Structure formats: structure tokens, C-alpha cells
CSV table of C-alpha atoms and ligand atoms in Angstrom, one decimal:
chain,number,residue,atom,x,y,z
A,656,UNK,CA,-23.8,-20.8,9.5
A,657,UNK,CA,-20.0,-21.1,8.9
A,658,UNK,CA,-17.6,-19.3,11.3
A,659,UNK,CA,-13.8,-18.9,11.8
A,660,UNK,CA,-12.0,-18.9,15.1
A,661,UNK,CA,-8.6,-17.1,15.1
A,662,UNK,CA,-6.0,-17.9,17.7
A,663,UNK,CA,-3.7,-14.9,18.2
A,664,UNK,CA,-0.1,-13.9,18.2
A,665,UNK,CA,1.7,-16.3,15.9
A,666,UNK,CA,3.9,-14.6,13.3
A,667,UNK,CA,3.3,-15.0,9.6
A,668,UNK,CA,6.2,-16.6,7.8
A,669,UNK,CA,6.9,-18.0,4.4
A,670,UNK,CA,6.0,-17.5,0.7
A,671,UNK,CA,2.6,-17.5,-0.9
A,672,UNK,CA,1.5,-17.4,-4.5
A,673,UNK,CA,-1.5,-15.0,-4.6
A,674,UNK,CA,-4.6,-16.2,-6.5
A,675,UNK,CA,-5.8,-14.4,-9.6
A,676,UNK,CA,-7.2,-11.0,-9.6
A,677,UNK,CA,-11.0,-10.9,-9.4
A,678,UNK,CA,-11.5,-7.7,-11.4
A,679,UNK,CA,-9.2,-8.9,-14.2
A,680,UNK,CA,-10.8,-12.4,-14.3
A,681,UNK,CA,-14.3,-10.9,-14.9
A,682,UNK,CA,-13.0,-8.8,-17.8
A,683,UNK,CA,-10.9,-11.6,-19.2
A,684,UNK,CA,-14.0,-13.9,-19.4
A,685,UNK,CA,-16.0,-11.1,-21.1
A,686,UNK,CA,-13.5,-10.1,-23.7
A,687,UNK,CA,-12.5,-13.7,-24.5
A,688,UNK,CA,-16.2,-14.5,-25.0
A,689,UNK,CA,-16.4,-11.6,-27.6
A,690,UNK,CA,-13.1,-12.7,-29.3
A,691,UNK,CA,-12.9,-15.1,-32.2
A,692,UNK,CA,-11.7,-18.5,-31.1
A,693,UNK,CA,-10.4,-20.1,-28.0
A,694,UNK,CA,-8.7,-18.0,-25.3
A,695,UNK,CA,-7.1,-19.7,-22.3
A,696,UNK,CA,-7.2,-17.8,-19.1
A,697,UNK,CA,-4.6,-19.2,-16.6
A,698,UNK,CA,-4.5,-18.4,-12.9
A,699,UNK,CA,-8.0,-17.0,-12.8
A,700,UNK,CA,-9.9,-16.0,-9.7
A,701,UNK,CA,-11.9,-19.0,-8.6
A,702,UNK,CA,-14.2,-17.0,-6.3
A,703,UNK,CA,-17.9,-17.4,-6.8
A,704,UNK,CA,-18.2,-13.9,-8.2
A,705,UNK,CA,-16.1,-14.8,-11.3
A,706,UNK,CA,-17.7,-18.3,-11.6
A,707,UNK,CA,-21.1,-16.6,-11.8
A,708,UNK,CA,-19.8,-14.5,-14.6
A,709,UNK,CA,-18.6,-17.6,-16.4
A,710,UNK,CA,-22.0,-19.3,-15.8
A,711,UNK,CA,-23.7,-16.2,-17.3
A,712,UNK,CA,-21.6,-16.5,-20.5
A,713,UNK,CA,-22.5,-20.2,-20.8
A,714,UNK,CA,-26.1,-19.1,-20.6
A,715,UNK,CA,-25.4,-16.6,-23.3
A,716,UNK,CA,-24.2,-19.4,-25.6
A,717,UNK,CA,-20.5,-19.4,-24.9
A,718,UNK,CA,-18.7,-22.7,-24.3
A,719,UNK,CA,-16.3,-22.4,-21.3
A,720,UNK,CA,-14.2,-25.4,-20.2
A,721,UNK,CA,-13.2,-25.1,-16.6
A,722,UNK,CA,-10.4,-26.7,-14.6
A,723,UNK,CA,-8.8,-25.5,-11.4
A,724,UNK,CA,-5.8,-24.0,-13.3
A,725,UNK,CA,-7.5,-22.5,-16.4
A,726,UNK,CA,-10.6,-21.5,-18.2
A,727,UNK,CA,-10.9,-22.2,-22.0
A,728,UNK,CA,-13.3,-19.7,-23.4
A,729,UNK,CA,-14.6,-20.4,-26.9
A,730,UNK,CA,-15.4,-16.9,-28.1
A,731,UNK,CA,-17.9,-16.3,-30.9
A,732,UNK,CA,-17.0,-12.8,-31.9
A,733,UNK,CA,-18.6,-9.4,-31.1
A,734,UNK,CA,-22.1,-10.4,-32.2
A,735,UNK,CA,-21.9,-14.1,-31.1
A,736,UNK,CA,-24.0,-14.0,-27.9
A,737,UNK,CA,-27.5,-15.4,-27.9
A,738,UNK,CA,-30.6,-14.8,-25.7
A,739,UNK,CA,-30.4,-16.8,-22.4
A,740,UNK,CA,-33.4,-19.0,-21.5
A,741,UNK,CA,-33.4,-17.8,-17.8
A,742,UNK,CA,-32.4,-14.8,-15.7
A,743,UNK,CA,-28.6,-14.4,-15.3
A,744,UNK,CA,-27.7,-14.7,-11.6
A,745,UNK,CA,-24.6,-12.6,-10.7
A,746,UNK,CA,-24.7,-13.7,-7.1
A,747,UNK,CA,-22.8,-11.3,-4.8
A,748,UNK,CA,-21.0,-9.5,-7.6
A,749,UNK,CA,-21.6,-5.8,-8.3
A,750,UNK,CA,-18.9,-6.0,-11.0
A,751,UNK,CA,-20.7,-8.9,-12.7
A,752,UNK,CA,-24.1,-7.3,-12.8
A,753,UNK,CA,-23.0,-3.8,-13.7
A,754,UNK,CA,-20.6,-4.9,-16.5
A,755,UNK,CA,-23.1,-7.4,-18.0
A,756,UNK,CA,-25.8,-4.7,-18.0
A,757,UNK,CA,-23.7,-2.5,-20.2
A,758,UNK,CA,-22.6,-5.4,-22.4
A,759,UNK,CA,-26.2,-6.6,-22.9
A,760,UNK,CA,-27.8,-3.2,-23.5
A,761,UNK,CA,-26.6,-3.2,-27.1
A,762,UNK,CA,-27.5,-6.8,-28.1
A,763,UNK,CA,-30.5,-7.8,-30.2
A,764,UNK,CA,-32.1,-9.8,-27.5
A,765,UNK,CA,-33.7,-9.6,-24.0
A,766,UNK,CA,-32.0,-10.5,-20.7
A,767,UNK,CA,-32.9,-10.4,-17.0
A,768,UNK,CA,-30.0,-9.9,-14.5
A,769,UNK,CA,-30.3,-10.5,-10.8
A,770,UNK,CA,-28.1,-11.4,-7.8
A,771,UNK,CA,-28.2,-12.1,-4.1
A,772,UNK,CA,-29.8,-10.0,-1.3
A,773,UNK,CA,-26.7,-7.7,-1.1
A,774,UNK,CA,-26.6,-7.1,-4.9
A,775,UNK,CA,-30.3,-6.4,-4.9
A,776,UNK,CA,-29.7,-3.6,-2.3
A,777,UNK,CA,-26.8,-1.9,-4.3
A,778,UNK,CA,-27.3,1.1,-6.5
A,779,UNK,CA,-27.8,0.3,-10.2
A,780,UNK,CA,-29.0,3.7,-11.3
A,781,UNK,CA,-25.3,4.7,-11.7
A,782,UNK,CA,-25.1,2.5,-14.8
A,783,UNK,CA,-28.8,2.5,-15.8
A,784,UNK,CA,-29.0,6.3,-16.1
A,785,UNK,CA,-26.1,6.8,-18.6
A,786,UNK,CA,-27.0,3.6,-20.4
A,787,UNK,CA,-30.5,5.0,-21.0
A,788,UNK,CA,-28.9,8.1,-22.3
A,789,UNK,CA,-27.1,5.9,-24.9
A,790,UNK,CA,-30.6,4.6,-25.9
A,791,UNK,CA,-30.7,1.4,-23.7
A,792,UNK,CA,-34.1,0.1,-22.6
A,793,UNK,CA,-33.7,-1.1,-19.0
A,794,UNK,CA,-36.2,-1.5,-16.3
A,795,UNK,CA,-35.9,-2.6,-12.7
A,796,UNK,CA,-37.2,-2.1,-9.2
A,797,UNK,CA,-37.5,1.5,-8.1
A,798,UNK,CA,-37.4,2.8,-11.7
A,799,UNK,CA,-34.2,0.9,-12.5
A,800,UNK,CA,-32.3,1.8,-9.4
A,801,UNK,CA,-32.4,-1.8,-8.0
A,802,UNK,CA,-31.9,-5.3,-9.5
A,803,UNK,CA,-33.4,-7.4,-10.9
A,804,UNK,CA,-32.9,-5.5,-14.2
A,805,UNK,CA,-34.6,-6.4,-17.4
A,806,UNK,CA,-32.6,-5.3,-20.5
A,807,UNK,CA,-34.2,-5.1,-23.9
A,808,UNK,CA,-31.3,-4.9,-26.4
A,809,UNK,CA,-31.4,-1.8,-28.6
A,810,UNK,CA,-29.2,0.1,-31.0
A,811,UNK,CA,-27.1,2.4,-28.9
A,812,UNK,CA,-25.4,5.7,-29.6
A,813,UNK,CA,-22.1,6.9,-27.9
A,814,UNK,CA,-22.3,9.7,-25.4
A,815,UNK,CA,-19.9,11.9,-23.5
A,816,UNK,CA,-20.6,11.1,-19.8
A,817,UNK,CA,-19.2,12.7,-16.7
A,818,UNK,CA,-19.7,10.3,-13.9
A,819,UNK,CA,-20.4,11.8,-10.4
A,820,UNK,CA,-18.5,8.8,-8.8
A,821,UNK,CA,-15.1,7.4,-9.6
A,822,UNK,CA,-16.2,3.8,-10.4
A,823,UNK,CA,-14.5,1.3,-12.6
A,824,UNK,CA,-17.8,-0.6,-12.7
A,825,UNK,CA,-19.6,2.4,-14.2
A,826,UNK,CA,-16.7,3.1,-16.6
A,827,UNK,CA,-16.4,-0.5,-17.7
A,828,UNK,CA,-20.2,-0.9,-18.1
A,829,UNK,CA,-20.3,2.1,-20.4
A,830,UNK,CA,-17.2,1.0,-22.4
A,831,UNK,CA,-18.8,-2.4,-23.0
A,832,UNK,CA,-22.0,-0.7,-24.2
A,833,UNK,CA,-19.8,1.6,-26.2
A,834,UNK,CA,-18.4,-1.3,-28.2
A,835,UNK,CA,-21.9,-1.8,-29.6
A,836,UNK,CA,-22.8,1.9,-29.9
A,837,UNK,CA,-22.7,4.2,-32.9
A,838,UNK,CA,-19.9,6.8,-32.7
A,839,UNK,CA,-17.7,7.7,-29.7
A,840,UNK,CA,-18.3,6.9,-26.1
A,841,UNK,CA,-16.4,9.2,-23.7
A,842,UNK,CA,-16.3,8.8,-19.9
A,843,UNK,CA,-14.9,11.2,-17.4
A,844,UNK,CA,-14.7,10.5,-13.7
A,845,UNK,CA,-13.6,12.7,-10.7
A,846,UNK,CA,-10.5,10.6,-10.1
A,847,UNK,CA,-9.3,7.7,-12.3
A,848,UNK,CA,-10.6,4.4,-11.2
A,849,UNK,CA,-8.8,1.1,-11.9
A,850,UNK,CA,-8.0,0.7,-15.6
A,851,UNK,CA,-8.1,-3.0,-16.1
A,852,UNK,CA,-10.8,-2.8,-18.8
A,853,UNK,CA,-8.8,-0.3,-20.8
A,854,UNK,CA,-5.7,-2.4,-20.5
A,855,UNK,CA,-7.4,-5.6,-21.5
A,856,UNK,CA,-9.2,-3.9,-24.4
A,857,UNK,CA,-5.7,-2.9,-25.7
A,858,UNK,CA,-4.3,-6.4,-25.0
A,859,UNK,CA,-7.0,-7.8,-27.3
A,860,UNK,CA,-6.3,-5.1,-29.9
A,861,UNK,CA,-9.3,-2.9,-29.3
A,862,UNK,CA,-8.2,0.8,-29.4
A,863,UNK,CA,-9.2,2.9,-26.4
A,864,UNK,CA,-7.8,6.4,-26.0
A,865,UNK,CA,-7.0,8.4,-22.9
A,866,UNK,CA,-7.7,12.1,-23.0
A,867,UNK,CA,-6.9,13.8,-19.7
A,868,UNK,CA,-9.3,12.4,-17.1
A,869,UNK,CA,-11.4,10.8,-19.9
A,870,UNK,CA,-11.4,7.5,-21.7
A,871,UNK,CA,-12.7,7.4,-25.3
A,872,UNK,CA,-13.8,4.5,-27.4
A,873,UNK,CA,-14.9,4.3,-31.0
A,874,UNK,CA,-17.9,1.9,-31.2
A,875,UNK,CA,-18.8,-0.9,-33.6
A,876,UNK,CA,-15.3,-1.9,-34.7
A,877,UNK,CA,-15.3,-3.0,-38.4
A,878,UNK,CA,-13.3,-6.1,-37.6
A,879,UNK,CA,-13.4,-8.3,-34.5
A,880,UNK,CA,-10.4,-9.5,-32.5
A,881,UNK,CA,-8.7,-12.9,-32.3
A,882,UNK,CA,-8.6,-15.0,-29.1
A,883,UNK,CA,-5.6,-14.4,-26.8
A,884,UNK,CA,-4.2,-16.4,-24.0
A,885,UNK,CA,-3.5,-14.7,-20.7
A,886,UNK,CA,-2.2,-15.2,-17.2
A,887,UNK,CA,-4.2,-13.3,-14.6
A,888,UNK,CA,-1.9,-11.5,-12.1
A,889,UNK,CA,-2.4,-12.2,-8.4
A,890,UNK,CA,-5.0,-10.1,-6.7
A,891,UNK,CA,-3.4,-7.2,-4.7
A,892,UNK,CA,-6.7,-6.9,-2.8
A,893,UNK,CA,-6.3,-10.5,-1.6
A,894,UNK,CA,-2.6,-10.0,-0.9
A,895,UNK,CA,-3.4,-7.0,1.3
A,896,UNK,CA,-4.8,-9.2,4.1
A,897,UNK,CA,-1.5,-11.0,4.5
A,898,UNK,CA,0.4,-7.8,3.9
A,899,UNK,CA,-1.3,-6.1,6.9
A,900,UNK,CA,-1.1,-9.4,8.9
A,901,UNK,CA,2.7,-9.4,8.4
A,902,UNK,CA,3.0,-5.7,9.3
A,903,UNK,CA,1.2,-5.9,12.6
A,904,UNK,CA,2.2,-9.3,14.0
A,905,UNK,CA,5.7,-9.0,15.4
A,906,UNK,CA,8.5,-11.2,13.9
A,907,UNK,CA,6.5,-11.8,10.7
A,908,UNK,CA,8.2,-12.0,7.3
A,909,UNK,CA,6.3,-13.1,4.2
A,910,UNK,CA,6.9,-13.1,0.4
A,911,UNK,CA,3.7,-12.6,-1.6
A,912,UNK,CA,4.4,-13.8,-5.2
A,913,UNK,CA,3.0,-12.7,-8.5
A,914,UNK,CA,0.9,-9.8,-7.3
A,915,UNK,CA,-0.7,-7.3,-9.7
A,916,UNK,CA,0.7,-3.8,-9.0
A,917,UNK,CA,-1.3,-1.8,-11.4
A,918,UNK,CA,-0.8,1.9,-10.3
A,919,UNK,CA,-4.6,2.4,-10.2
A,920,UNK,CA,-4.8,-0.2,-7.4
A,921,UNK,CA,-1.6,0.4,-5.4
A,922,UNK,CA,-3.0,2.9,-2.8
A,923,UNK,CA,-2.7,0.2,-0.2
A,924,UNK,CA,1.0,-0.2,-0.8
A,925,UNK,CA,1.6,3.6,-0.6
A,926,UNK,CA,-0.5,4.1,2.5
A,927,UNK,CA,1.1,1.2,4.4
A,928,UNK,CA,4.5,2.5,3.5
A,929,UNK,CA,3.6,6.0,4.7
A,930,UNK,CA,2.4,4.4,7.9
A,931,UNK,CA,5.8,2.9,8.4
A,932,UNK,CA,5.5,-0.5,6.9
A,933,UNK,CA,8.5,-2.5,5.6
A,934,UNK,CA,7.4,-3.6,2.1
A,935,UNK,CA,9.7,-4.2,-0.8
A,936,UNK,CA,8.4,-4.5,-4.3
A,937,UNK,CA,10.8,-6.8,-6.3
A,938,UNK,CA,10.9,-8.8,-9.6
A,939,UNK,CA,8.7,-6.3,-11.5
A,940,UNK,CA,7.4,-7.7,-14.7
A,941,UNK,CA,4.3,-7.6,-17.0
A,942,UNK,CA,1.5,-10.1,-17.7
A,943,UNK,CA,-1.4,-9.4,-20.2
A,944,UNK,CA,-0.6,-5.7,-20.1
A,945,UNK,CA,-0.6,-5.5,-16.3
A,946,UNK,CA,2.4,-4.8,-14.0
A,947,UNK,CA,3.2,-7.7,-11.6
A,948,UNK,CA,5.7,-8.0,-8.8
A,949,UNK,CA,6.6,-10.0,-5.7
A,950,UNK,CA,6.1,-8.2,-2.3
A,951,UNK,CA,8.4,-8.8,0.7
A,952,UNK,CA,6.8,-7.7,3.9
A,953,UNK,CA,8.3,-7.6,7.4
A,954,UNK,CA,6.6,-6.5,10.6
A,955,UNK,CA,7.2,-2.9,11.6
A,956,UNK,CA,5.6,-0.4,13.9
A,957,UNK,CA,2.9,1.6,12.1
A,958,UNK,CA,1.6,5.1,12.8
A,959,UNK,CA,-1.8,6.7,12.1
A,960,UNK,CA,-2.5,8.5,8.8
A,961,UNK,CA,-5.0,10.9,7.1
A,962,UNK,CA,-6.6,9.6,4.0
A,963,UNK,CA,-8.8,11.9,1.9
A,964,UNK,CA,-11.2,11.5,-1.0
A,965,UNK,CA,-8.6,11.7,-3.8
A,966,UNK,CA,-6.9,8.5,-2.6
A,967,UNK,CA,-10.1,6.4,-2.0
A,968,UNK,CA,-10.5,5.0,-5.6
A,969,UNK,CA,-7.0,3.5,-5.5
A,970,UNK,CA,-7.6,1.7,-2.2
A,971,UNK,CA,-11.4,1.3,-2.4
A,972,UNK,CA,-11.4,-2.4,-1.6
A,973,UNK,CA,-8.7,-2.2,1.1
A,974,UNK,CA,-10.7,0.0,3.5
A,975,UNK,CA,-11.5,-2.8,5.9
A,976,UNK,CA,-8.0,-4.2,6.2
A,977,UNK,CA,-6.5,-0.6,6.4
A,978,UNK,CA,-8.8,0.0,9.3
A,979,UNK,CA,-7.2,-3.0,11.0
A,980,UNK,CA,-3.7,-1.7,10.3
A,981,UNK,CA,-4.8,1.7,11.8
A,982,UNK,CA,-6.3,0.0,14.9
A,983,UNK,CA,-2.8,-1.4,15.6
A,984,UNK,CA,-0.9,1.8,14.6
A,985,UNK,CA,0.3,4.5,17.0
A,986,UNK,CA,-1.9,7.6,17.0
A,987,UNK,CA,-5.0,8.8,15.1
A,988,UNK,CA,-6.1,7.8,11.7
A,989,UNK,CA,-8.7,9.9,9.9
A,990,UNK,CA,-10.4,8.7,6.7
A,991,UNK,CA,-12.7,11.1,4.8
A,992,UNK,CA,-14.4,11.1,1.4
A,993,UNK,CA,-15.1,7.4,1.6
A,994,UNK,CA,-18.9,7.5,1.4
A,995,UNK,CA,-18.7,4.9,-1.5
A,996,UNK,CA,-17.8,2.4,1.1
A,997,UNK,CA,-21.4,2.6,2.4
A,998,UNK,CA,-22.7,0.9,-0.9
A,999,UNK,CA,-20.3,-2.0,-1.1
A,1000,UNK,CA,-21.2,-5.6,-0.3
A,1001,UNK,CA,-22.1,-4.2,3.1
A,1002,UNK,CA,-21.9,-0.7,4.6
A,1003,UNK,CA,-18.2,-1.2,5.2
A,1004,UNK,CA,-17.8,2.0,7.3
A,1005,UNK,CA,-20.6,0.9,9.7
A,1006,UNK,CA,-19.4,-2.7,9.7
A,1007,UNK,CA,-15.8,-2.0,10.5
A,1008,UNK,CA,-16.7,0.6,13.2
A,1009,UNK,CA,-19.0,-1.8,15.0
A,1010,UNK,CA,-16.7,-4.9,14.8
A,1011,UNK,CA,-13.5,-3.0,15.7
A,1012,UNK,CA,-15.3,-1.5,18.7
A,1013,UNK,CA,-16.2,-5.0,19.9
A,1014,UNK,CA,-12.4,-5.6,19.8
A,1015,UNK,CA,-11.7,-2.6,21.9
A,1016,UNK,CA,-10.8,0.0,19.3
A,1017,UNK,CA,-11.8,3.6,20.0
A,1018,UNK,CA,-13.4,4.7,16.8
A,1019,UNK,CA,-15.9,7.3,15.7
A,1020,UNK,CA,-18.1,6.9,12.6
A,1021,UNK,CA,-18.5,9.9,10.4
A,1022,UNK,CA,-20.8,10.2,7.3
A,1023,UNK,CA,-17.9,9.7,4.9
A,1024,UNK,CA,-15.4,7.8,6.9
A,1025,UNK,CA,-14.1,7.4,10.5
A,1026,UNK,CA,-11.7,8.7,13.1
A,1027,UNK,CA,-9.8,5.9,14.9
A,1028,UNK,CA,-7.3,5.9,17.8
A,1029,UNK,CA,-4.7,3.2,17.3
A,1030,UNK,CA,-3.1,1.1,20.0
A,1031,UNK,CA,0.4,1.8,19.0
A,1032,UNK,CA,3.2,1.3,21.5
A,1033,UNK,CA,1.0,1.2,24.5
A,1034,UNK,CA,1.5,-2.5,24.7
A,1035,UNK,CA,-2.3,-3.0,24.7
A,1036,UNK,CA,-3.8,-5.6,22.4
A,1037,UNK,CA,-7.1,-5.8,20.6
A,1038,UNK,CA,-9.7,-7.7,22.6
A,1039,UNK,CA,-10.7,-11.1,21.4
A,1040,UNK,CA,-14.4,-10.9,20.5
A,1041,UNK,CA,-17.4,-12.5,18.9
A,1042,UNK,CA,-17.7,-10.7,15.6
A,1043,UNK,CA,-19.8,-10.9,12.4
A,1044,UNK,CA,-18.8,-10.4,8.8
A,1045,UNK,CA,-22.0,-8.6,7.9
A,1046,UNK,CA,-22.1,-11.0,5.0
A,1047,UNK,CA,-19.1,-9.2,3.5
A,1048,UNK,CA,-16.1,-11.2,2.4
A,1049,UNK,CA,-13.6,-8.4,2.9
A,1050,UNK,CA,-14.9,-7.6,6.3
A,1051,UNK,CA,-14.6,-11.3,7.3
A,1052,UNK,CA,-11.0,-11.5,6.1
A,1053,UNK,CA,-10.0,-8.2,7.7
A,1054,UNK,CA,-11.4,-9.3,11.1
A,1055,UNK,CA,-9.6,-12.6,10.8
A,1056,UNK,CA,-6.3,-10.7,10.5
A,1057,UNK,CA,-7.4,-8.4,13.4
A,1058,UNK,CA,-7.9,-11.5,15.4
A,1059,UNK,CA,-4.2,-12.4,15.1
A,1060,UNK,CA,-3.4,-9.5,17.3
A,1061,UNK,CA,-6.1,-9.9,20.0
A,1062,UNK,CA,-5.5,-11.1,23.6
A,1063,UNK,CA,-7.8,-14.1,23.3
A,1064,UNK,CA,-9.3,-16.0,20.4
A,1065,UNK,CA,-11.7,-14.1,18.1
A,1066,UNK,CA,-14.7,-15.7,16.4
A,1067,UNK,CA,-16.1,-14.4,13.1
A,1068,UNK,CA,-19.6,-15.5,12.2
A,1069,UNK,CA,-21.0,-15.8,8.7
A,1070,UNK,CA,-17.8,-16.4,6.8
A,1071,UNK,CA,-19.1,-18.4,3.8
A,1072,UNK,CA,-19.0,-15.1,2.0
A,1073,UNK,CA,-15.2,-15.4,1.7
A,1074,UNK,CA,-15.9,-17.8,-1.1
A,1075,UNK,CA,-17.1,-15.0,-3.3
A,1076,UNK,CA,-13.5,-13.7,-3.8
A,1077,UNK,CA,-10.9,-15.9,-2.1
A,1078,UNK,CA,-11.8,-19.5,-1.5
A,1079,UNK,CA,-8.3,-20.5,-0.2
A,1080,UNK,CA,-8.0,-17.6,2.3
A,1081,UNK,CA,-8.1,-19.6,5.5
A,1082,UNK,CA,-5.8,-22.4,4.2
A,1083,UNK,CA,-3.3,-19.9,3.0
A,1084,UNK,CA,-3.4,-18.0,6.3
A,1085,UNK,CA,-2.8,-21.3,8.2
A,1086,UNK,CA,0.1,-22.1,5.9
A,1087,UNK,CA,1.8,-18.8,6.8
A,1088,UNK,CA,1.1,-19.3,10.5
A,1089,UNK,CA,2.7,-22.7,10.6
A,1090,UNK,CA,5.6,-22.4,8.3
B,2392,S3P,C1,-14.4,-3.2,-9.3
B,2392,S3P,C2,-14.5,-1.9,-9.0
B,2392,S3P,C3,-14.7,-1.3,-7.7
B,2392,S3P,C4,-14.3,-2.3,-6.6
B,2392,S3P,C5,-14.9,-3.7,-6.9
B,2392,S3P,C6,-14.3,-4.2,-8.2
B,2392,S3P,C7,-14.2,-3.6,-10.7
B,2392,S3P,O1,-16.0,-1.0,-7.5
B,2392,S3P,O2,-14.7,-1.9,-5.3
B,2392,S3P,O3,-14.5,-4.6,-5.8
B,2392,S3P,O4,-13.8,-4.8,-10.9
B,2392,S3P,O5,-14.5,-2.8,-11.5
B,2392,S3P,P1,-16.6,0.5,-8.0
B,2392,S3P,O6,-16.5,0.6,-9.4
B,2392,S3P,O7,-18.1,0.5,-7.5
B,2392,S3P,O8,-15.8,1.5,-7.2
């Protein structure tokens, strides 16, 4: 089993280009495969999750040429996919399996979708139920609640669906099904989740409307869309680890370059700034319909914060690293309305509570979040400890950053999972620690 040992108290210094966004890479592969002709995706996320999506499309008959810098996807148009010979393995990726389920529901062939042990524990009913309302024929364990899922392609009809959860995976799954459905597909969610699918649809020329809290798509477009080249913005969720590292280790100063700052994702920037962080957003520009900027971060004393349900969708993946920021901040942090974190790659509330406790943090778990007492100005440090990732890439990386502020080295077990989203994480961290 792989592990990381982190030696504490060296400042982070220097500049880093942040690797491509995982959410956007999944979507770029999907829409390029459905376009007509060759799309080049530069700066894509090389994490296993996205590579599994690329492998799935190869199995669906799409040629994809892969090099470290770019993917060339030879799209065959909206109806160009063909029946795979074997089950599609989405690995650890909830995004991969949920988006593909929607896409494949309206095809004229049969597919089986599966993933690793974590994916097989995650709720699939949230996409299966509305897809069935659209006419999809999907079966799976526990009545379709759990993968593997068997999808028998069918002619679909658009629906107006109000999702009980704010989830870009649910919304995107239904939008992809909606492309193949008769009539309008309309999705409303409690709070708007990340809008990369909508932006990329528009970038490829597929009209998708916004109507208050809802997104609306007309299905079965009469004409397809041509291939497009795109540069994937850096992943704000990957940058967040170094951002928090630079905030909490004194004398740090880092520049994180080419980071996506889509407003449906920037909760982490706002929350850290409210906590007292020194973060400047400079060189704002646009790539493939997405806002991009460079982030300049200097260490600064942080204070505790209250985060409620309405803010969770815009910081959903930053919960583990924000817990680390809170552990080093002065005073109390209270997070509520975060029950979605219990059904991520791990139960991230339970995982962060148990691991930060090992490192000496006073923290109480609640059903939908936590209450945490930060160290602040007391001069105390976190305690070096023997931690585990719970098989979750974001927990592993968050604990590595926490380890930078401990009194003795911290070991994190089971860190191979980092490969799912950020293969160069440790090398990049070392680069910043030794510049
Ligand atoms: C993602 C959406 C979010 C997020 C995940 C990626 C996406 O999940 O946590 O890492 O790419 O659509 P939910 O839709 O379940 O909130």
C-alpha cells in the first residue's frame, strides 16, 4: 500500500501551473466524441477518472489519440456511438458513471456500467429515477440504486425535473439524456451546481437556456455540431490544496497559474478570503467559455467561519481542505447542510473528523457537518500522526497539507487514490517546498 510522509514547517514558495480541470475534462471528452470530426483537448486532467472516461469512449467506438499534452478525439456525431463489447469501467468516478448513464440511456444499444468498490457504494438512484421518468430502461443492484447498472437504450421523452439535491452530476446526466429525448428537458435544483456542462454545450454550439433556477434543453437537434479545439482551465479544486497550504504555513507565497474561476466553483476563494486569507485574483481571461485567472496567495492568520447549506454546492469538493484551514484558524468553525459529503468517494465528514482528531484537533461530528475548534494564535501545532486517506484522493491531499503544520512528521496511508484526480500532486508540493 502506498503512503506519504510529510515533514512539517517549510514554507511554500514559487509558481505552479495547475493541471486541467477534472469536471471539464470529462465533459470535453463526451462532447468531442459526439461532435463531427477531430477535437483537440489540450491541458486535460490526466487523473485516472478522466482516463477511464476516455477508455469508455474508445469502447463505444470513438478513436482517441492520447499524449501527455493533448487528447485528439475523433467524434462521429450525435448518433455515432456503438455498442461496447464489455462492461464500461468508470473506476472511482461518480461523474463518469452518472454522466455516461444519462448519455447511454437514449442510444439504440445495450451497455453495462461499473466502477470500483467506492463507486459501487454510491447512490445511483438520483440519476436512475429521473432517467426512468424519461423512459429509460435501467437496472442495477438494489432496484437500480447501486452499480453495476445495465442500460438498455430506448427512445426518451423530455421531462421537467426538480432534483432534491444540488448536483452537477444529476443535472449533466439528464442534459445528456435530454439531447436524445423528444421535446424539452428542464432541470431545477435547490441551489445552482457547477455549470460546466451548460457552458461546454454552448461552446460547441448546442443551445441550452437558463430560466431562473432551471436549465432547459431542446432534444434531438436537427443538425449536429462541428469539432472544436479547447484548452482545459486548471482545476480550482486541485489548486485549493496549495492555496490552503500557502495560507497556513508562515512565510509562504505562491502563484497558482491558469486556474478556472467559474463562479459556480469559487466558494473556496470566498470562504478563505472571509477567513482572512491573502489571495489576489489576477490576469482574468477566458478559455473555452470558462473564466480563468492566476491566484497569488500569501500566508495570513485565519479565523473560524460559519458555512451553511446554501454555500455547499460551490465548495463541495473543498470540504476536506477547508477543514484543514479551519483547524489552523483562530476560533470556531461550524459547517451545516453538508450531508452530501457523506456520499462522496468516502464519507468525507467522518473521514476528516477522525483524521483531524488524530492530529489533535477538537472537532465534533454532526449529521450534516461539524463543529471544529481551530488552533489560531495559541502557538500550538497540529500533532504529527499516522493517518489514512479512507481511499479518498481529496482526504489524502488535505491531510498532506495538514501535515505541513504538525509538530512532527505525518504519515498518510493508502495514497494511491491521489492518482484518480491529481497524479502530480506530491511532485508539485515538493517543488513549492524547495523553491
Ligand atoms: C462533479 C460534481 C460534484 C463534485 C464532483 C464532480 C461534476 O458532484 O463533487 O467531484 O463533475 O459534475 P455532485 O454532482 O454529486 O455534487
